[in-house]
CSV table of C-alpha atoms and ligand atoms in Angstrom, one decimal:
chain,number,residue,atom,x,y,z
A,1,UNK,CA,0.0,0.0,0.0
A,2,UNK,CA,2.0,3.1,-1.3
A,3,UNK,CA,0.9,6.0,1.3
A,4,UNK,CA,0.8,9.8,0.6
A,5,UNK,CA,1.6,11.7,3.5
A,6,UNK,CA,0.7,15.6,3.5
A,7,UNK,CA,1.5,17.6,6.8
A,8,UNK,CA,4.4,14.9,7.3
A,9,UNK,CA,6.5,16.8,9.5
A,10,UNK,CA,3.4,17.3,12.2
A,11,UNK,CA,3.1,15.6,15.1
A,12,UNK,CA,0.9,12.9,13.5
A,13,UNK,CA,2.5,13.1,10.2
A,14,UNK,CA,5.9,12.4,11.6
A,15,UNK,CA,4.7,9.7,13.0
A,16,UNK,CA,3.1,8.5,9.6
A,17,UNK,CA,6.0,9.2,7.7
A,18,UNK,CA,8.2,6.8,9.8
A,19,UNK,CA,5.6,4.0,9.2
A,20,UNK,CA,7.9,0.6,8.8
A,21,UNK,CA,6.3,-1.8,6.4
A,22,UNK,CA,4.6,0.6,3.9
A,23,UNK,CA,5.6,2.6,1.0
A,24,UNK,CA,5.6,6.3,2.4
A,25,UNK,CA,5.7,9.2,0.6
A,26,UNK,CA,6.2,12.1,3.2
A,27,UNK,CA,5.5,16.0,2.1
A,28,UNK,CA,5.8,19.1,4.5
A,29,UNK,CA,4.8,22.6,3.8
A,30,UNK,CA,8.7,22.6,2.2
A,31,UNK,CA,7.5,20.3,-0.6
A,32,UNK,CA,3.6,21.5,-1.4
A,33,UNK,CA,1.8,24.2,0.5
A,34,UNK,CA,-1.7,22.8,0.3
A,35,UNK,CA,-3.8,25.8,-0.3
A,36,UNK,CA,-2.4,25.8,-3.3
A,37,UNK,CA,-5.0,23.5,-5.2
A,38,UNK,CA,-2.8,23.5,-8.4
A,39,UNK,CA,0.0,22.3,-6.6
A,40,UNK,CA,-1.4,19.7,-4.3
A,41,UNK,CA,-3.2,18.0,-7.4
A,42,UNK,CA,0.4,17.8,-9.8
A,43,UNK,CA,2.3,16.1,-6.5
A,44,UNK,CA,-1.0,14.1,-5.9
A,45,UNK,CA,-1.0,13.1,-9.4
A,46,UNK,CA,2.6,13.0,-9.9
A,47,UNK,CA,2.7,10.1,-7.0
A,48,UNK,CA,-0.3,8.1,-7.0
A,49,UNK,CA,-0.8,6.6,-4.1
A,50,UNK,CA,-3.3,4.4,-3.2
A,51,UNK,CA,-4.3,6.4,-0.1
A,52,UNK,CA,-3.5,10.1,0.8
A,53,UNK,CA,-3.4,10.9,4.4
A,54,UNK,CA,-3.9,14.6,5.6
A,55,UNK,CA,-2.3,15.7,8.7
A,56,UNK,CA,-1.9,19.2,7.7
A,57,UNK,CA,-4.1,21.6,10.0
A,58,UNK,CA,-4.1,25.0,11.3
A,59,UNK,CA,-4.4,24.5,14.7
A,60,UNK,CA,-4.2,27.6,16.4
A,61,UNK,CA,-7.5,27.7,18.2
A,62,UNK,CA,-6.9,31.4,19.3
A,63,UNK,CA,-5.2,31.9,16.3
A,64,UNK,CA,-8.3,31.1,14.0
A,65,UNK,CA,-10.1,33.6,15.5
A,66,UNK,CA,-8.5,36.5,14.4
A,67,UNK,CA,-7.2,34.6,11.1
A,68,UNK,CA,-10.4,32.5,10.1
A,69,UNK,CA,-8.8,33.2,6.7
A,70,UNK,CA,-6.2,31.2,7.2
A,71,UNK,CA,-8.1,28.6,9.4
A,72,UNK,CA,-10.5,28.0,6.4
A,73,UNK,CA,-7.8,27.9,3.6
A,74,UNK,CA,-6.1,25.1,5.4
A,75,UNK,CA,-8.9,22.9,7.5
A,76,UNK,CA,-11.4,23.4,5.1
A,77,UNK,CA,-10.5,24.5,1.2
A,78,UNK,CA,-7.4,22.6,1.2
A,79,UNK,CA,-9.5,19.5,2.0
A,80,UNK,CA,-11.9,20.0,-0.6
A,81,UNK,CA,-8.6,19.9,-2.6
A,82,UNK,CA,-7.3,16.7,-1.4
A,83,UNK,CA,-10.8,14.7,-2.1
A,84,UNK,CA,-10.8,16.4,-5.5
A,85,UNK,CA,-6.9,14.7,-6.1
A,86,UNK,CA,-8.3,11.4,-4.1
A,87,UNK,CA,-11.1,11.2,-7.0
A,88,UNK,CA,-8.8,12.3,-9.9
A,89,UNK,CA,-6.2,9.4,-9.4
A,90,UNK,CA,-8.7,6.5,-7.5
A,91,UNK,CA,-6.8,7.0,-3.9
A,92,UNK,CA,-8.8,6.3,-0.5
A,93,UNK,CA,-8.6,9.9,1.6
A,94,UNK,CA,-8.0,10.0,5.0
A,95,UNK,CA,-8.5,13.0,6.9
A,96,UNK,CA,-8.2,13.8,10.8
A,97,UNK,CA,-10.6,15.9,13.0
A,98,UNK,CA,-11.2,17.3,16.2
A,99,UNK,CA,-13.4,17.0,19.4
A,100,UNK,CA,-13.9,20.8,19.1
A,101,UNK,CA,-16.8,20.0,16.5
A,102,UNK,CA,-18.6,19.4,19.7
A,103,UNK,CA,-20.0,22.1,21.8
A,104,UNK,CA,-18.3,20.0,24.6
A,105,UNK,CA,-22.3,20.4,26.9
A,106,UNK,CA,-22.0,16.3,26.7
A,107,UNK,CA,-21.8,14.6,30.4
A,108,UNK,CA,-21.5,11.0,27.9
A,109,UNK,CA,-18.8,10.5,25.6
A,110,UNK,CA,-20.1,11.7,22.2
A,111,UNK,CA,-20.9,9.4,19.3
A,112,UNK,CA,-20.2,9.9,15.9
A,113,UNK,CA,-23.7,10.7,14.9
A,114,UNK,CA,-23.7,13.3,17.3
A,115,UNK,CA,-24.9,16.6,16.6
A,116,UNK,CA,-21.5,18.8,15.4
A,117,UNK,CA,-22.1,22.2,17.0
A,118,UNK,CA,-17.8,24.1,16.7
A,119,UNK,CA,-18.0,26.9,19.2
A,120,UNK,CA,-15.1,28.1,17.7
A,121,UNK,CA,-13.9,29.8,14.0
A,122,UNK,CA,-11.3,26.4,14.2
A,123,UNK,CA,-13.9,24.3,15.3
A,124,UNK,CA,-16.0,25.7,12.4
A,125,UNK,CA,-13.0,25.2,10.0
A,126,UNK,CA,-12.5,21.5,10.7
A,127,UNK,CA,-16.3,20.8,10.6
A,128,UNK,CA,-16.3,22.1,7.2
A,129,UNK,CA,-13.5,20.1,6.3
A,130,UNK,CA,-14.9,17.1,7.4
A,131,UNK,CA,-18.0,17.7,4.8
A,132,UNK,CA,-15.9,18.4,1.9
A,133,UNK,CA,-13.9,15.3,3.1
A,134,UNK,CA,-16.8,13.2,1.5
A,135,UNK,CA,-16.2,14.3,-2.0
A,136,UNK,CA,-13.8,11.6,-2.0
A,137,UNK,CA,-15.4,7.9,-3.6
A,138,UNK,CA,-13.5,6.5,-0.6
A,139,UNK,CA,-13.1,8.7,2.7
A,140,UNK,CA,-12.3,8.0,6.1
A,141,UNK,CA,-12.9,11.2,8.9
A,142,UNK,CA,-11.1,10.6,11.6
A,143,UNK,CA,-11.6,12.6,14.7
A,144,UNK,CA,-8.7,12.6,17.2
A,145,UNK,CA,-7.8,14.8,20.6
A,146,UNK,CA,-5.2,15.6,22.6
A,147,UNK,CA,-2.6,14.1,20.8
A,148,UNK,CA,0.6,13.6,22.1
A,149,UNK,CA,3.6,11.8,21.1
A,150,UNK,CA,5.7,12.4,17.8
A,151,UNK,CA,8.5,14.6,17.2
A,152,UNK,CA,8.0,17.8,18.7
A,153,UNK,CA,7.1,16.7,22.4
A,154,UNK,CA,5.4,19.6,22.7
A,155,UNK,CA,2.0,18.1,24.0
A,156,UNK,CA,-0.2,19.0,27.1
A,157,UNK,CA,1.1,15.8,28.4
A,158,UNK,CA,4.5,16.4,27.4
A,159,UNK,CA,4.7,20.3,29.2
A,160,UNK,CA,3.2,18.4,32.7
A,161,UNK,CA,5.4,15.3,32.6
A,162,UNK,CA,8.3,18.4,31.6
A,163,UNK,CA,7.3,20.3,35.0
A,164,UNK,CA,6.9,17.1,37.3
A,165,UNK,CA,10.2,15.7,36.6
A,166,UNK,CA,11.9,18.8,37.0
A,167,UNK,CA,9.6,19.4,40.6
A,168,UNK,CA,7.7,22.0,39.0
A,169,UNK,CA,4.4,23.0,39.8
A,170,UNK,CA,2.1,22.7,36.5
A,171,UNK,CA,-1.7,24.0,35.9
A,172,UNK,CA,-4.2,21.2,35.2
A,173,UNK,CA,-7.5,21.6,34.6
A,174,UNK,CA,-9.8,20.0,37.2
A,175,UNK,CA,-13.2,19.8,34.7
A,176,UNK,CA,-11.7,19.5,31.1
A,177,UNK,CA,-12.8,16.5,30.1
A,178,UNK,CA,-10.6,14.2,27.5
A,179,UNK,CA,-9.7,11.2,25.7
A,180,UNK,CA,-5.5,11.5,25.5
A,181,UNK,CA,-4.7,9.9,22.2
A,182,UNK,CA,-0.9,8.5,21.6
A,183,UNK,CA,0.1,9.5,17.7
A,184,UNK,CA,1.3,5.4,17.1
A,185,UNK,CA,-2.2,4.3,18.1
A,186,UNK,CA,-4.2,6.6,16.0
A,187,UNK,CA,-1.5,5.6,13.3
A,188,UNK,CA,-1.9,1.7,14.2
A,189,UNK,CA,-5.7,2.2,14.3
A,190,UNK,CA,-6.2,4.0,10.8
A,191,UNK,CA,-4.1,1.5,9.0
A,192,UNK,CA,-6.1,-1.6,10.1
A,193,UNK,CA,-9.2,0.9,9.0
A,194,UNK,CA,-7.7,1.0,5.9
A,195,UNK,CA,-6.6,-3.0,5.9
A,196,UNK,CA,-10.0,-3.8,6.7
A,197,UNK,CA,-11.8,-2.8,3.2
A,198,UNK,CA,-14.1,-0.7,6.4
A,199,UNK,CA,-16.4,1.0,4.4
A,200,UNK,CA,-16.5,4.9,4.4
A,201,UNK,CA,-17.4,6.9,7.4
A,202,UNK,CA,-16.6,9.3,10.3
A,203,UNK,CA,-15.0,7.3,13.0
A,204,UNK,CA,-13.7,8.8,16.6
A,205,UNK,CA,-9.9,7.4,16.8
A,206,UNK,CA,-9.0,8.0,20.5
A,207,UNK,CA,-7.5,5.6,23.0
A,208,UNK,CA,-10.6,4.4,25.0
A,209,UNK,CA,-11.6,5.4,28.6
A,210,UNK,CA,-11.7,9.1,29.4
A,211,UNK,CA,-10.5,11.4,32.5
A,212,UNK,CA,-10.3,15.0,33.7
A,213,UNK,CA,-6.4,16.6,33.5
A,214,UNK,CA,-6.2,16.6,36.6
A,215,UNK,CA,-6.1,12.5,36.6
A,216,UNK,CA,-3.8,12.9,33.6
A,217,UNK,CA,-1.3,14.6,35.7
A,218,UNK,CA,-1.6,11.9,38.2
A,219,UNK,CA,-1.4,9.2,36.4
A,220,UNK,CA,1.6,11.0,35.3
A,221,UNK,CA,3.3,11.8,38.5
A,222,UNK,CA,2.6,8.3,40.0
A,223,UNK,CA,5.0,6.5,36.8
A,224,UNK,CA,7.6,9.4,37.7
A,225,UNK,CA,7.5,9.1,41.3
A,226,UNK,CA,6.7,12.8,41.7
A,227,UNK,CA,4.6,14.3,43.9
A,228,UNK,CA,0.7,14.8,43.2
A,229,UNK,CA,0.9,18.0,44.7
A,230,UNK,CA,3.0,19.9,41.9
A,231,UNK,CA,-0.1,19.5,40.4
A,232,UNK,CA,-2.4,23.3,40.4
A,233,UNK,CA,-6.2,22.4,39.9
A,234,UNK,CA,-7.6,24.8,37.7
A,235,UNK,CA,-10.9,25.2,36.6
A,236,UNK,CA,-11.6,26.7,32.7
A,237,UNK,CA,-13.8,29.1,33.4
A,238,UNK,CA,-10.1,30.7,35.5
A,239,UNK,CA,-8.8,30.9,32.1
A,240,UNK,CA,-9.4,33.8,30.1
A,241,UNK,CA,-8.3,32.1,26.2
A,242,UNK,CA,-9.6,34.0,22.9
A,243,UNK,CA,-11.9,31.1,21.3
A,244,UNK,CA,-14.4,29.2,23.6
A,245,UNK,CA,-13.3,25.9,24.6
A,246,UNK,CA,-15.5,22.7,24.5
A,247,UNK,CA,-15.3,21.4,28.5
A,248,UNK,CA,-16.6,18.0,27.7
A,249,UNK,CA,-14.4,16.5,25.1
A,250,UNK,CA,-14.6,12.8,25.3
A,251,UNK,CA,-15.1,10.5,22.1
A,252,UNK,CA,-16.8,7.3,22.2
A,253,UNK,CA,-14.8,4.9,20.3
A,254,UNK,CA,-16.5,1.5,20.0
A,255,UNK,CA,-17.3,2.3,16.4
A,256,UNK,CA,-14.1,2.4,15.4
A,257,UNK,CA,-13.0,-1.0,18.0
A,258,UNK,CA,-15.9,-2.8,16.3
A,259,UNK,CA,-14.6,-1.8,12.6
A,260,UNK,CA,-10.8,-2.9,13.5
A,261,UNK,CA,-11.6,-5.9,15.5
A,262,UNK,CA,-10.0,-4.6,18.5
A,263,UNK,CA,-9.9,-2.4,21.8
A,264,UNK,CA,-7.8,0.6,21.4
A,265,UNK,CA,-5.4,0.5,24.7
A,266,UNK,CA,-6.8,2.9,27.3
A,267,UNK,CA,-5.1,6.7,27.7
A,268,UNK,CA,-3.1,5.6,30.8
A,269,UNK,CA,-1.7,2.3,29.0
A,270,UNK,CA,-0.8,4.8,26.0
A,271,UNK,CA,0.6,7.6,28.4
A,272,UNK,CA,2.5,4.8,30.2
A,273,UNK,CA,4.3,3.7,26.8
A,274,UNK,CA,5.3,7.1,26.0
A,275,UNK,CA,6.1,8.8,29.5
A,276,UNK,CA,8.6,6.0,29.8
A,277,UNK,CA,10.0,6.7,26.4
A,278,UNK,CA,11.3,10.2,27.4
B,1,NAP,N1,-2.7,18.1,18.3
B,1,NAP,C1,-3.9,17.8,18.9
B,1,NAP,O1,-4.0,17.7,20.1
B,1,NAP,C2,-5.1,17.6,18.0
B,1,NAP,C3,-6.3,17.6,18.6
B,1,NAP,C4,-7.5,17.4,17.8
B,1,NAP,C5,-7.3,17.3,16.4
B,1,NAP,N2,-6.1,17.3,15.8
B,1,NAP,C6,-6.0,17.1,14.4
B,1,NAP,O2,-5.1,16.1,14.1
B,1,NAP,C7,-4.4,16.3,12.9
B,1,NAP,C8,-2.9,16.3,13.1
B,1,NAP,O3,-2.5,17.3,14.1
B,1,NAP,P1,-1.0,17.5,14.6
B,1,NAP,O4,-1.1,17.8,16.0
B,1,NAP,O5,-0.2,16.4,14.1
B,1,NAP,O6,-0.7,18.9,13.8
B,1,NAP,P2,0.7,19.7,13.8
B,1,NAP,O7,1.7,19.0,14.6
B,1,NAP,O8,0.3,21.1,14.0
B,1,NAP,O9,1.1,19.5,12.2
B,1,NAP,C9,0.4,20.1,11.2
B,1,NAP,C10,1.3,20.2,10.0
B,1,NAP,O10,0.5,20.8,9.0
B,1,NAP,C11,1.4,21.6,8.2
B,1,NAP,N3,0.8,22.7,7.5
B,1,NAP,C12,0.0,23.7,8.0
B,1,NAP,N4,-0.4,24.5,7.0
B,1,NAP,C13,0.1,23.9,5.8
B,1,NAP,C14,0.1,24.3,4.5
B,1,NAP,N5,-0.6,25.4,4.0
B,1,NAP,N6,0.7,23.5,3.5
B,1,NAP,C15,1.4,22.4,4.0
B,1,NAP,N7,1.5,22.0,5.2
B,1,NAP,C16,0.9,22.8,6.2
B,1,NAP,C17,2.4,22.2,9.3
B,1,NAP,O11,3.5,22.6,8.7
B,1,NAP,P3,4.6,23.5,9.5
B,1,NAP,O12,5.3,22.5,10.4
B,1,NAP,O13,5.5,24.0,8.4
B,1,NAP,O14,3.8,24.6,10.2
B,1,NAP,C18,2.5,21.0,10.2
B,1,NAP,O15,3.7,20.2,9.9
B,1,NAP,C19,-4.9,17.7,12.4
B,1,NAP,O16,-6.0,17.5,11.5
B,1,NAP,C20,-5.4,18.3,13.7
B,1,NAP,O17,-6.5,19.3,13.4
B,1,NAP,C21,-5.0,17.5,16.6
């Protein structure tokens, strides 16, 4: 399976790009900028791959909402791009998205077929991306959150595992609610989707199990043997951000379990692989 890989020096892409066993065909920013449709469809053509992946994103949730411009260029028009190339040249599209579709007023972990309602011009952005995602004859939306692991440990869980082994206190929210998701599982999960002949669809690809941040931190600081109290409960509603954050983010996965033919690992067995890694 020869794998087109936009966004490839991302934190999911890098992780894509290093896939062992598969023919991978990684391209940055460097190589194609995908807002420009011309562009993307010569390298798409140019390559043929039998499934483009897009980890490209603007992801700068405050960001968007002073550049929705931008936000809409790369989460949404670009996308409508990529299913255009994926029809052109026959390739299966596979495109990731966000909890932040959500409104986040949950108290269950939302299902697919839940109602989308972004509160936010990047929330927005990705929604619409997911709709143009369909243009493709074969499409796979995948919505991921809180990803961590990669190349650029730059993650929520990599800044409190950061603080904790240096003994340093750390803010963690106390009523954000999430599903962590390690970048090898999403990667693991979307190429048995893809093995599996699954038929198209939006699927949530998150480790399974939620928890607050707060339990995130602890789970953290009990595999580094730091102490718990480094750890600053904060609520969201102390935090003065630029777009509106959804508080309840967690993503049912037993969609995406049932299509693979496995239980994705819970967060703390995926934050346990990685914390031990660094
Ligand atoms: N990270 C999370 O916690 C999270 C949560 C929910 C959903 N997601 C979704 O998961 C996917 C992967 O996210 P990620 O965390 O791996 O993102 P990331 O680390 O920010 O990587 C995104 C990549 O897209 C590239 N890019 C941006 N604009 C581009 C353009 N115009 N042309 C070409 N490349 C461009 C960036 O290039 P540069 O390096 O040059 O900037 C970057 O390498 C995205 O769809 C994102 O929305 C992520």
């Amino acid at each position: 399976m020869k794998l087109l890989v936009v966004g490839a020096a991302g934190q999911l892409g890098s992780t894509f790009a290093a896939t062992p066993g598969h023919d991978v065909v990684g391209l940055t920013r460097a190589d194609v900028d995908v807002t420009d449709r011309d562009a993307l469809l010569a390298a798409v053509e140019r390559i043929q791959p039998d499934v483009l992946v897009n980890c490209t994103a603007y992801n700068n949730v405050d960001g968007a909402e002073d550049d929705a411009s931008t936000a809409l260029a790369v989460n949404s028009m670009a996308v409508r791009s990529m299913a255009a190339a994926a029809a052109r040249t026959g390739a299966t599209f596979v495109h990731y998205s966000t909890d932040f579709v959500f409104d986040g007023e949950a108290s269950s972990p939302y299902l697919e077929g839940d109602r989308a309602r972004p509160v936010s011009v990047y929330g927005c952005s990705k929604l619409l991306g997911e709709w143009f995602a369909r243009d493709a004859p074969r499409w796979y939306v995948l919505r991921v959150e809180s990803l961590f692991g990669g190349r650029h440990a730059r993650s929520s869980v990599d800044k409190i595992a950061a603080a904790l082994r240096d003994g340093r206190s750390t803010p963690v929210f106390r009523d954000r609610i999430v599903t962590p998701s390690y970048v090898g599982d999403v990667r693991d999960a979307t190429l048995a989707l893809l093995a599996r002949d699954t038929p198209s669809g939006v699927f949530h690809c998150v480790n399974s199990g939620h928890g607050t941040w707060a339990d995130v931190g602890r789970h953290i600081a009990g595999l580094l043997g730091a102490d718990p109290a480094l750890l600053m409960l904060t609520s969201v509603n102390d935090v003065r951000l630029k777009a509106k954050r959804p508080v309840y983010c967690a993503l049912d996965n037993h969609k995406l379990a049932e299509a693979v033919g496995w239980p994705l690992p819970t967060w703390q067995d995926a934050v346990s692989r990685y914390v031990t890694t660094l």
